[in-house]
Amino acid sequence: MNIKYLLICLVLILMQACAVPIEKISTPVDIPEKFTQTGNSSPLEHWWLAFNDPQLNQLIDQALTDNFSLISTFNRLQQAEAIAIKDSADLIPSIGAAFGGAKSYSNLGNPSNFALGLNASYEVDLWGRLRAQKQAAELDVRVAEENLNTAAISLSSEVAIAWYRLIEQRSQLRLLKQQIQTNRNNVEITLIRFAGAQSSAADLFQQQQTLQATIGDQNNVLATIKVLEHQLAILTGNTPGMFSLANNQQLPDLPAQPQTGLASELIQRRPDLRLAYFRVQAADQRTASAIADRFPKLSLSASINATSPNLQSLFNNWIATLAGNLILPIVDGGRRVAEVERNKAVAAESLNNYASTIQQAIKEVEDALAQEYQQKQLISSLNLQYSYSQKATEQIRLRYMYGAIDFLRVLTTQINQQTLERNRISAKRQLIEYRIQLYRSLAGSWPLPEYENSSIDSKEQENG
């Protein structure tokens, strides 16, 4: 019995001594200390609240709760957690029990026989192989968690972009209806002037063509509105045709620009960067496990068996055994060496992907900053152009009424002004979209809803 205690103590010591440390990964690429631009407002955890748009808030809340793609990403997290539990079980002894009874019938009597057995087996983690596998699986769980956070950020930005594109198209539709009415009035005026021999047939045809072109633009906008409504339905977990939206037609003013902070803070904050970081660590652990797999394995087993003709004396007759096996790989055709090299390549790939992800993250922030700055300049230019166009249109229309210039000049000026009106709406929406991209590139994670009971079956029960 003392030998058993010594063996148990030896196993516990080996288990503690062979833990494989999880190495910290230094930033594999040079990064700037700070970004080229920064704002004054403090960044919000829920970035979309900066727009002060209740309808947007409701849509994103619904998407984060009911979007099926996001819930499926959570299901992948559940799978990773289950795998981690399974891999952790290899560090715990496996114990099984068996109980049996038999009765024989013969002319000599009806003897009975009962048997009870307990068997335990355990692989001593001499070189840390099992512990490395366990830690790699736990890191996979962290990867899955950050993947879920990344998906939530992407989903929230997709909803915001689709929502403001929808509002832009509704604004365009309202403007096009005004322009169609204006063009119809111009057709009537041109028709009257043509009847009085003050305009040519070409002038009339050109004005009618302009009217029809505007009607065609309206048809395109109507189709785009439906497509965006369907997209928002899917993003929020609804079926297209069974989802209604508020009829917002006014784009919000751009919120104050957020503080971009330090580039090093971005690496700690963004979930996709943390995801890449944990993948590197998990690959390192699997490399350590593959290396340890080349060394001998020590397995321990123990069993207790008892037999008796009756249950009362079953525990009176028993036998116990304790055994150990040392397995040393000798010839495997290079399989274990190849597995080590494969895992080293996977680890190198993960590190390079981490470096690339960092660079891409810095680029996304700088791109959004540059695009927003230039878009503001474009909007200022469009506003000036529109102001000049209004003045030019008034002068040209007046001169045309007095016969000083031809109709083509009037038509060209009118088309330019109507185009500028539409471009101003599109430019404002594009500015908002660049800001959404900036929020997305700076965003960290936030607490997500509980998805344990989120499934198709549970939703059908709620609807029923």
Short mmCIF file of C-alpha atoms in Angstrom, two decimals:
data_model
loop_
_atom_site.label_atom_id
_atom_site.label_comp_id
_atom_site.label_asym_id
_atom_site.label_seq_id
_atom_site.Cartn_x
_atom_site.Cartn_y
_atom_site.Cartn_z
CA MET A 1 0.00 0.00 0.00
CA ASN A 2 2.93 2.37 0.66
CA ILE A 3 4.11 1.78 -2.90
CA LYS A 4 0.73 2.93 -4.17
CA TYR A 5 0.94 6.14 -2.20
CA LEU A 6 4.44 6.76 -3.54
CA LEU A 7 3.23 6.24 -7.09
CA ILE A 8 0.31 8.62 -6.56
CA CYS A 9 2.64 11.27 -5.16
CA LEU A 10 4.98 10.77 -8.10
CA VAL A 11 2.13 11.26 -10.55
CA LEU A 12 1.00 14.48 -8.83
CA ILE A 13 4.55 15.84 -8.85
CA LEU A 14 4.95 15.04 -12.54
CA MET A 15 1.61 16.68 -13.34
CA GLN A 16 2.68 19.91 -11.67
CA ALA A 17 6.21 19.86 -13.08
CA CYS A 18 5.24 19.33 -16.71
CA ALA A 19 2.87 22.27 -17.21
CA VAL A 20 3.65 23.95 -20.55
CA PRO A 21 3.78 27.75 -20.11
CA ILE A 22 1.74 29.93 -22.46
CA GLU A 23 4.23 32.37 -23.91
CA LYS A 24 3.36 36.03 -24.42
CA ILE A 25 3.65 37.12 -28.05
CA SER A 26 5.33 40.42 -28.73
CA THR A 27 4.00 42.66 -31.51
CA PRO A 28 5.57 41.19 -34.66
CA VAL A 29 5.53 44.45 -36.68
CA ASP A 30 6.41 48.07 -36.03
CA ILE A 31 3.40 50.28 -35.39
CA PRO A 32 3.07 54.08 -35.14
CA GLU A 33 2.75 55.58 -31.69
CA LYS A 34 -0.45 57.42 -32.62
CA PHE A 35 -2.72 57.97 -35.59
CA THR A 36 -2.49 60.93 -37.96
CA GLN A 37 -5.79 62.39 -36.74
CA THR A 38 -7.88 62.28 -33.60
CA GLY A 39 -11.14 63.74 -32.38
CA ASN A 40 -12.31 65.19 -29.11
CA SER A 41 -15.22 62.97 -28.10
CA SER A 42 -14.67 59.94 -25.91
CA PRO A 43 -15.36 56.70 -27.78
CA LEU A 44 -18.53 54.87 -26.71
CA GLU A 45 -18.66 51.15 -25.98
CA HIS A 46 -21.87 50.97 -28.06
CA TRP A 47 -20.59 53.24 -30.82
CA TRP A 48 -23.92 53.59 -32.66
CA LEU A 49 -25.38 55.59 -29.76
CA ALA A 50 -23.30 58.55 -30.98
CA PHE A 51 -25.81 59.05 -33.83
CA ASN A 52 -28.65 59.61 -31.35
CA ASP A 53 -30.97 57.61 -33.62
CA PRO A 54 -33.59 55.59 -31.67
CA GLN A 55 -34.59 53.56 -34.74
CA LEU A 56 -30.97 52.58 -35.40
CA ASN A 57 -30.56 51.62 -31.75
CA GLN A 58 -33.60 49.37 -31.96
CA LEU A 59 -32.45 47.71 -35.19
CA ILE A 60 -28.98 46.93 -33.84
CA ASP A 61 -30.36 45.63 -30.54
CA GLN A 62 -32.68 43.34 -32.47
CA ALA A 63 -29.87 42.19 -34.77
CA LEU A 64 -27.56 41.38 -31.86
CA THR A 65 -30.35 39.30 -30.31
CA ASP A 66 -31.97 37.57 -33.30
CA ASN A 67 -29.52 37.45 -36.22
CA PHE A 68 -29.12 33.78 -37.13
CA SER A 69 -25.57 34.15 -38.46
CA LEU A 70 -24.47 35.67 -35.15
CA ILE A 71 -26.21 32.92 -33.19
CA SER A 72 -24.47 30.30 -35.34
CA THR A 73 -21.16 31.96 -34.45
CA PHE A 74 -22.13 31.53 -30.80
CA ASN A 75 -22.81 27.85 -31.55
CA ARG A 76 -19.22 27.54 -32.76
CA LEU A 77 -18.13 28.96 -29.40
CA GLN A 78 -20.18 26.27 -27.67
CA GLN A 79 -18.45 23.63 -29.79
CA ALA A 80 -15.03 24.99 -28.82
CA GLU A 81 -16.00 24.90 -25.13
CA ALA A 82 -17.13 21.27 -25.43
CA ILE A 83 -13.86 20.31 -27.15
CA ALA A 84 -11.90 22.02 -24.37
CA ILE A 85 -13.79 20.01 -21.74
CA LYS A 86 -13.13 16.81 -23.69
CA ASP A 87 -9.39 17.53 -23.99
CA SER A 88 -9.20 18.37 -20.28
CA ALA A 89 -10.63 14.93 -19.47
CA ASP A 90 -7.39 13.29 -20.63
CA LEU A 91 -5.69 14.70 -17.51
CA ILE A 92 -8.11 12.88 -15.23
CA PRO A 93 -7.98 9.10 -14.57
CA SER A 94 -10.60 7.09 -16.40
CA ILE A 95 -12.60 4.78 -14.11
CA GLY A 96 -15.10 2.15 -15.17
CA ALA A 97 -17.25 -0.30 -13.26
CA ALA A 98 -18.84 -3.60 -14.24
CA PHE A 99 -21.33 -5.76 -12.36
CA GLY A 100 -22.64 -9.12 -13.45
CA GLY A 101 -24.68 -12.00 -12.15
CA ALA A 102 -25.37 -15.48 -13.51
CA LYS A 103 -27.45 -18.47 -12.44
CA SER A 104 -26.98 -21.99 -13.73
CA TYR A 105 -29.58 -24.76 -13.83
CA SER A 106 -28.64 -28.44 -13.65
CA ASN A 107 -29.53 -31.65 -11.83
CA LEU A 108 -26.75 -30.83 -9.35
CA GLY A 109 -28.41 -27.64 -8.20
CA ASN A 110 -28.85 -24.04 -9.24
CA PRO A 111 -25.61 -22.25 -8.30
CA SER A 112 -25.33 -18.45 -8.62
CA ASN A 113 -22.29 -16.31 -9.27
CA PHE A 114 -21.91 -12.53 -8.88
CA ALA A 115 -18.95 -10.43 -10.06
CA LEU A 116 -17.98 -6.78 -9.48
CA GLY A 117 -15.04 -5.01 -11.12
CA LEU A 118 -13.53 -1.51 -11.03
CA ASN A 119 -10.91 -0.49 -13.58
CA ALA A 120 -8.88 2.72 -13.70
CA SER A 121 -6.41 3.93 -16.31
CA TYR A 122 -4.31 7.04 -16.53
CA GLU A 123 -1.58 8.41 -18.78
CA VAL A 124 1.07 10.30 -16.85
CA ASP A 125 1.75 13.59 -18.63
CA LEU A 126 5.52 13.19 -18.44
CA TRP A 127 6.41 15.77 -21.09
CA GLY A 128 3.36 18.05 -20.98
CA ARG A 129 1.71 16.70 -24.13
CA LEU A 130 -1.76 16.40 -22.65
CA ARG A 131 -1.53 19.68 -20.80
CA ALA A 132 -0.43 21.44 -23.99
CA GLN A 133 -3.44 19.98 -25.82
CA LYS A 134 -5.70 21.16 -23.01
CA GLN A 135 -4.30 24.69 -23.07
CA ALA A 136 -4.52 24.83 -26.86
CA ALA A 137 -8.21 23.89 -26.63
CA GLU A 138 -8.78 26.56 -23.98
CA LEU A 139 -7.11 29.11 -26.25
CA ASP A 140 -9.42 27.94 -29.05
CA VAL A 141 -12.31 28.91 -26.78
CA ARG A 142 -10.87 32.40 -26.45
CA VAL A 143 -10.47 32.52 -30.23
CA ALA A 144 -14.15 31.58 -30.61
CA GLU A 145 -15.15 34.25 -28.06
CA GLU A 146 -13.27 36.94 -29.96
CA ASN A 147 -14.69 35.66 -33.23
CA LEU A 148 -18.16 36.17 -31.78
CA ASN A 149 -17.23 39.71 -30.67
CA THR A 150 -15.82 40.45 -34.12
CA ALA A 151 -19.00 39.17 -35.76
CA ALA A 152 -21.08 41.41 -33.48
CA ILE A 153 -19.07 44.49 -34.51
CA SER A 154 -19.43 43.59 -38.19
CA LEU A 155 -23.16 42.99 -37.79
CA SER A 156 -23.77 46.30 -36.01
CA SER A 157 -21.91 48.22 -38.72
CA GLU A 158 -23.77 46.36 -41.49
CA VAL A 159 -27.10 47.31 -39.92
CA ALA A 160 -26.06 50.96 -39.59
CA ILE A 161 -24.77 51.15 -43.17
CA ALA A 162 -27.91 49.51 -44.57
CA TRP A 163 -30.16 51.75 -42.46
CA TYR A 164 -28.57 55.00 -43.61
CA ARG A 165 -28.44 53.82 -47.21
CA LEU A 166 -32.17 53.21 -46.90
CA ILE A 167 -32.71 56.70 -45.51
CA GLU A 168 -30.60 58.14 -48.33
CA GLN A 169 -32.71 56.34 -50.95
CA ARG A 170 -35.89 57.60 -49.30
CA SER A 171 -34.47 61.13 -49.40
CA GLN A 172 -33.58 60.61 -53.05
CA LEU A 173 -37.12 59.40 -53.74
CA ARG A 174 -38.62 62.48 -52.13
CA LEU A 175 -36.28 64.70 -54.17
CA LEU A 176 -36.96 62.80 -57.40
CA LYS A 177 -40.71 63.27 -56.95
CA GLN A 178 -40.10 67.02 -56.72
CA GLN A 179 -37.83 66.94 -59.76
CA ILE A 180 -40.35 64.90 -61.75
CA GLN A 181 -43.02 67.47 -60.98
CA THR A 182 -40.63 70.26 -61.99
CA ASN A 183 -39.80 68.47 -65.24
CA ARG A 184 -43.48 67.89 -65.97
CA ASN A 185 -44.12 71.60 -65.52
CA ASN A 186 -41.22 72.32 -67.88
CA VAL A 187 -42.69 69.98 -70.47
CA GLU A 188 -46.00 71.82 -70.27
CA ILE A 189 -44.27 75.21 -70.60
CA THR A 190 -42.21 73.96 -73.53
CA LEU A 191 -45.33 72.53 -75.16
CA ILE A 192 -47.07 75.90 -74.88
CA ARG A 193 -44.03 77.69 -76.30
CA PHE A 194 -43.85 75.15 -79.11
CA ALA A 195 -47.50 75.75 -79.93
CA GLY A 196 -46.72 79.48 -80.11
CA ALA A 197 -43.71 78.83 -82.34
CA GLN A 198 -41.36 80.02 -79.56
CA SER A 199 -39.67 76.64 -79.12
CA SER A 200 -38.63 73.92 -81.51
CA ALA A 201 -39.74 70.31 -81.58
CA ALA A 202 -36.21 69.36 -80.50
CA ASP A 203 -36.63 71.47 -77.34
CA LEU A 204 -39.85 69.63 -76.53
CA PHE A 205 -38.35 66.20 -77.17
CA GLN A 206 -35.32 66.99 -75.03
CA GLN A 207 -37.47 68.10 -72.10
CA GLN A 208 -39.65 65.01 -72.42
CA GLN A 209 -36.51 62.85 -72.46
CA THR A 210 -35.28 64.55 -69.28
CA LEU A 211 -38.63 63.85 -67.62
CA GLN A 212 -38.51 60.17 -68.57
CA ALA A 213 -34.90 59.86 -67.38
CA THR A 214 -35.95 61.22 -63.98
CA ILE A 215 -38.84 58.76 -63.84
CA GLY A 216 -36.37 55.97 -64.66
CA ASP A 217 -34.14 57.09 -61.79
CA GLN A 218 -37.17 56.95 -59.52
CA ASN A 219 -37.83 53.34 -60.53
CA ASN A 220 -34.23 52.41 -59.68
CA VAL A 221 -34.53 54.09 -56.28
CA LEU A 222 -37.79 52.28 -55.52
CA ALA A 223 -36.13 48.94 -56.29
CA THR A 224 -33.10 49.82 -54.12
CA ILE A 225 -35.39 50.76 -51.22
CA LYS A 226 -37.00 47.31 -51.32
CA VAL A 227 -33.61 45.57 -51.50
CA LEU A 228 -32.35 47.50 -48.46
CA GLU A 229 -35.55 46.76 -46.51
CA HIS A 230 -35.06 43.07 -47.27
CA GLN A 231 -31.42 43.28 -46.19
CA LEU A 232 -32.36 44.88 -42.88
CA ALA A 233 -34.98 42.19 -42.34
CA ILE A 234 -32.37 39.45 -42.70
CA LEU A 235 -29.83 41.29 -40.54
CA THR A 236 -32.36 41.59 -37.72
CA GLY A 237 -33.43 37.95 -37.94
CA ASN A 238 -36.70 38.58 -39.79
CA THR A 239 -38.10 37.21 -43.02
CA PRO A 240 -38.39 39.73 -45.89
CA GLY A 241 -41.99 40.72 -46.46
CA MET A 242 -42.80 40.22 -42.78
CA PHE A 243 -40.89 43.20 -41.44
CA SER A 244 -41.77 46.89 -41.30
CA LEU A 245 -39.56 49.93 -40.73
CA ALA A 246 -40.17 53.50 -39.65
CA ASN A 247 -40.33 55.89 -42.60
CA ASN A 248 -37.29 58.01 -41.70
CA GLN A 249 -36.20 60.26 -44.57
CA GLN A 250 -33.64 62.57 -42.95
CA LEU A 251 -29.99 61.67 -42.54
CA PRO A 252 -28.54 62.61 -39.13
CA ASP A 253 -25.83 65.19 -38.63
CA LEU A 254 -22.35 63.75 -38.24
CA PRO A 255 -21.41 63.26 -34.56
CA ALA A 256 -18.19 64.70 -33.18
CA GLN A 257 -15.14 62.70 -34.22
CA PRO A 258 -14.00 60.18 -31.59
CA GLN A 259 -10.57 60.05 -30.06
CA THR A 260 -8.47 57.49 -31.89
CA GLY A 261 -6.08 56.86 -28.99
CA LEU A 262 -2.75 55.07 -29.31
CA ALA A 263 -2.10 52.34 -31.85
CA SER A 264 -0.92 50.03 -29.05
CA GLU A 265 -4.30 50.48 -27.33
CA LEU A 266 -6.05 49.45 -30.55
CA ILE A 267 -4.18 46.12 -30.50
CA GLN A 268 -5.47 45.41 -27.01
CA ARG A 269 -9.02 46.59 -27.79
CA ARG A 270 -9.97 45.09 -31.15
CA PRO A 271 -11.35 41.54 -30.87
CA ASP A 272 -10.04 40.45 -34.28
CA LEU A 273 -6.50 41.31 -33.14
CA ARG A 274 -6.99 39.43 -29.88
CA LEU A 275 -8.34 36.52 -31.92
CA ALA A 276 -5.19 36.43 -34.06
CA TYR A 277 -3.04 36.67 -30.91
CA PHE A 278 -4.72 33.67 -29.26
CA ARG A 279 -4.36 31.65 -32.46
CA VAL A 280 -0.60 32.14 -32.30
CA GLN A 281 -0.53 30.95 -28.69
CA ALA A 282 -2.73 27.94 -29.49
CA ALA A 283 -0.44 26.99 -32.39
CA ASP A 284 2.57 27.19 -30.07
CA GLN A 285 0.87 24.85 -27.61
CA ARG A 286 0.07 22.32 -30.33
CA THR A 287 3.69 22.46 -31.47
CA ALA A 288 4.78 21.67 -27.91
CA SER A 289 2.28 18.80 -27.80
CA ALA A 290 3.62 17.38 -31.09
CA ILE A 291 7.19 17.55 -29.80
CA ALA A 292 6.23 15.78 -26.55
CA ASP A 293 4.49 13.08 -28.58
CA ARG A 294 7.94 11.91 -29.76
CA PHE A 295 8.97 10.93 -26.23
CA PRO A 296 8.01 7.84 -24.18
CA LYS A 297 4.52 7.57 -22.68
CA LEU A 298 3.83 6.18 -19.22
CA SER A 299 0.42 4.66 -18.60
CA LEU A 300 -0.84 3.44 -15.22
CA SER A 301 -3.73 1.07 -14.68
CA ALA A 302 -5.42 -0.36 -11.60
CA SER A 303 -8.25 -2.81 -11.11
CA ILE A 304 -10.24 -4.40 -8.30
CA ASN A 305 -12.31 -7.51 -8.98
CA ALA A 306 -14.59 -9.45 -6.63
CA THR A 307 -16.60 -12.62 -7.15
CA SER A 308 -19.01 -14.50 -4.89
CA PRO A 309 -21.92 -16.95 -5.09
CA ASN A 310 -24.10 -14.43 -3.19
CA LEU A 311 -24.37 -10.69 -2.80
CA GLN A 312 -23.74 -10.72 0.95
CA SER A 313 -20.20 -12.04 0.61
CA LEU A 314 -19.40 -10.24 -2.65
CA PHE A 315 -16.88 -7.92 -1.01
CA ASN A 316 -15.20 -10.66 1.04
CA ASN A 317 -13.27 -12.13 -1.90
CA TRP A 318 -11.45 -9.54 -3.96
CA ILE A 319 -8.18 -9.02 -5.78
CA ALA A 320 -6.45 -5.75 -6.72
CA THR A 321 -3.78 -5.12 -9.38
CA LEU A 322 -1.64 -2.10 -10.22
CA ALA A 323 0.36 -1.95 -13.47
CA GLY A 324 2.43 0.52 -15.42
CA ASN A 325 3.42 0.57 -19.10
CA LEU A 326 6.17 2.62 -20.71
CA ILE A 327 5.72 3.01 -24.47
CA LEU A 328 8.63 4.29 -26.52
CA PRO A 329 8.11 5.09 -30.21
CA ILE A 330 10.93 3.53 -32.26
CA VAL A 331 9.92 3.41 -35.93
CA ASP A 332 6.92 5.39 -37.24
CA GLY A 333 8.07 6.29 -40.72
CA GLY A 334 8.75 9.89 -39.71
CA ARG A 335 5.11 10.58 -38.84
CA ARG A 336 5.83 12.31 -35.52
CA VAL A 337 8.67 14.39 -36.94
CA ALA A 338 6.44 15.47 -39.81
CA GLU A 339 3.69 16.39 -37.36
CA VAL A 340 6.12 18.58 -35.43
CA GLU A 341 7.18 20.35 -38.63
CA ARG A 342 3.56 20.83 -39.66
CA ASN A 343 2.69 22.43 -36.35
CA LYS A 344 5.74 24.68 -36.56
CA ALA A 345 4.55 25.84 -39.98
CA VAL A 346 1.05 26.43 -38.59
CA ALA A 347 2.54 28.51 -35.77
CA ALA A 348 4.61 30.54 -38.24
CA GLU A 349 1.52 31.07 -40.41
CA SER A 350 -0.48 32.23 -37.38
CA LEU A 351 2.25 34.70 -36.42
CA ASN A 352 2.38 36.13 -39.95
CA ASN A 353 -1.42 36.37 -40.03
CA TYR A 354 -1.27 38.22 -36.70
CA ALA A 355 1.22 40.70 -38.16
CA SER A 356 -0.92 41.18 -41.26
CA THR A 357 -4.05 41.68 -39.15
CA ILE A 358 -2.32 44.39 -37.12
CA GLN A 359 -1.24 46.22 -40.25
CA GLN A 360 -4.72 45.91 -41.73
CA ALA A 361 -6.27 47.31 -38.53
CA ILE A 362 -3.97 50.36 -38.63
CA LYS A 363 -4.82 50.81 -42.30
CA GLU A 364 -8.57 50.68 -41.65
CA VAL A 365 -8.34 53.47 -39.08
CA GLU A 366 -6.13 55.65 -41.28
CA ASP A 367 -8.32 54.99 -44.35
CA ALA A 368 -11.48 55.99 -42.50
CA LEU A 369 -9.82 59.15 -41.16
CA ALA A 370 -8.52 60.18 -44.59
CA GLN A 371 -11.80 59.39 -46.36
CA GLU A 372 -13.87 61.31 -43.83
CA TYR A 373 -11.61 64.36 -44.08
CA GLN A 374 -11.72 64.43 -47.88
CA GLN A 375 -15.46 63.74 -47.92
CA LYS A 376 -16.04 66.82 -45.78
CA GLN A 377 -14.10 68.86 -48.35
CA LEU A 378 -16.19 67.35 -51.14
CA ILE A 379 -19.44 68.26 -49.36
CA SER A 380 -18.24 71.84 -48.92
CA SER A 381 -17.48 71.97 -52.65
CA LEU A 382 -20.86 70.49 -53.56
CA ASN A 383 -22.64 73.05 -51.40
CA LEU A 384 -20.80 75.88 -53.16
CA GLN A 385 -21.52 74.34 -56.56
CA TYR A 386 -25.20 74.08 -55.70
CA SER A 387 -25.32 77.70 -54.58
CA TYR A 388 -23.73 78.83 -57.84
CA SER A 389 -25.99 76.51 -59.83
CA GLN A 390 -29.12 78.04 -58.28
CA LYS A 391 -28.00 81.52 -59.24
CA ALA A 392 -27.02 80.43 -62.75
CA THR A 393 -30.33 78.63 -63.27
CA GLU A 394 -32.32 81.74 -62.35
CA GLN A 395 -30.31 83.93 -64.70
CA ILE A 396 -30.35 81.49 -67.61
CA ARG A 397 -34.07 80.77 -67.28
CA LEU A 398 -34.81 84.51 -67.25
CA ARG A 399 -32.67 85.12 -70.34
CA TYR A 400 -34.31 82.21 -72.12
CA MET A 401 -37.78 83.62 -71.46
CA TYR A 402 -36.65 86.78 -73.24
CA GLY A 403 -35.15 84.81 -76.11
CA ALA A 404 -31.54 85.73 -75.35
CA ILE A 405 -30.24 82.13 -75.29
CA ASP A 406 -31.34 78.76 -76.68
CA PHE A 407 -33.17 76.01 -74.82
CA LEU A 408 -30.17 73.65 -74.69
CA ARG A 409 -28.45 76.00 -72.25
CA VAL A 410 -31.52 75.95 -70.00
CA LEU A 411 -31.79 72.17 -70.14
CA THR A 412 -28.10 71.65 -69.35
CA THR A 413 -28.26 73.96 -66.36
CA GLN A 414 -31.42 72.27 -65.08
CA ILE A 415 -29.92 68.78 -65.36
CA ASN A 416 -26.74 69.92 -63.60
CA GLN A 417 -28.71 71.39 -60.71
CA GLN A 418 -30.83 68.30 -60.27
CA THR A 419 -27.71 66.11 -60.35
CA LEU A 420 -26.07 68.31 -57.71
CA GLU A 421 -29.12 67.98 -55.47
CA ARG A 422 -28.87 64.19 -55.60
CA ASN A 423 -25.10 64.18 -55.20
CA ARG A 424 -25.36 66.25 -52.03
CA ILE A 425 -27.61 63.62 -50.44
CA SER A 426 -25.31 60.78 -51.54
CA ALA A 427 -22.24 62.63 -50.28
CA LYS A 428 -23.76 63.13 -46.84
CA ARG A 429 -24.66 59.45 -46.62
CA GLN A 430 -21.13 58.53 -47.73
CA LEU A 431 -19.70 60.76 -45.00
CA ILE A 432 -21.81 58.95 -42.41
CA GLU A 433 -20.63 55.62 -43.84
CA TYR A 434 -16.99 56.65 -43.49
CA ARG A 435 -17.70 57.54 -39.87
CA ILE A 436 -19.30 54.12 -39.32
CA GLN A 437 -16.14 52.54 -40.76
CA LEU A 438 -14.06 54.60 -38.31
CA TYR A 439 -16.23 53.49 -35.38
CA ARG A 440 -15.93 49.89 -36.56
CA SER A 441 -12.15 50.06 -36.93
CA LEU A 442 -11.79 51.50 -33.40
CA ALA A 443 -14.45 49.38 -31.70
CA GLY A 444 -13.84 46.95 -28.88
CA SER A 445 -16.18 44.29 -27.57
CA TRP A 446 -19.20 44.72 -25.32
CA PRO A 447 -21.42 42.28 -23.38
CA LEU A 448 -23.65 40.34 -25.76
CA PRO A 449 -27.11 38.86 -25.07
CA GLU A 450 -27.45 35.33 -23.73
CA TYR A 451 -27.92 32.93 -26.65
CA GLU A 452 -28.33 29.64 -24.77
CA ASN A 453 -32.07 29.52 -25.49
CA SER A 454 -31.82 31.21 -28.87
CA SER A 455 -32.78 28.63 -31.47
CA ILE A 456 -35.29 28.12 -34.22
CA ASP A 457 -37.35 25.81 -31.99
CA SER A 458 -37.54 28.32 -29.14
CA LYS A 459 -38.55 31.12 -31.52
CA GLU A 460 -41.27 28.97 -33.03
CA GLN A 461 -42.59 28.27 -29.52
CA GLU A 462 -42.63 31.98 -28.76
CA ASN A 463 -44.49 32.73 -32.00
CA GLY A 464 -46.92 29.89 -31.30
#
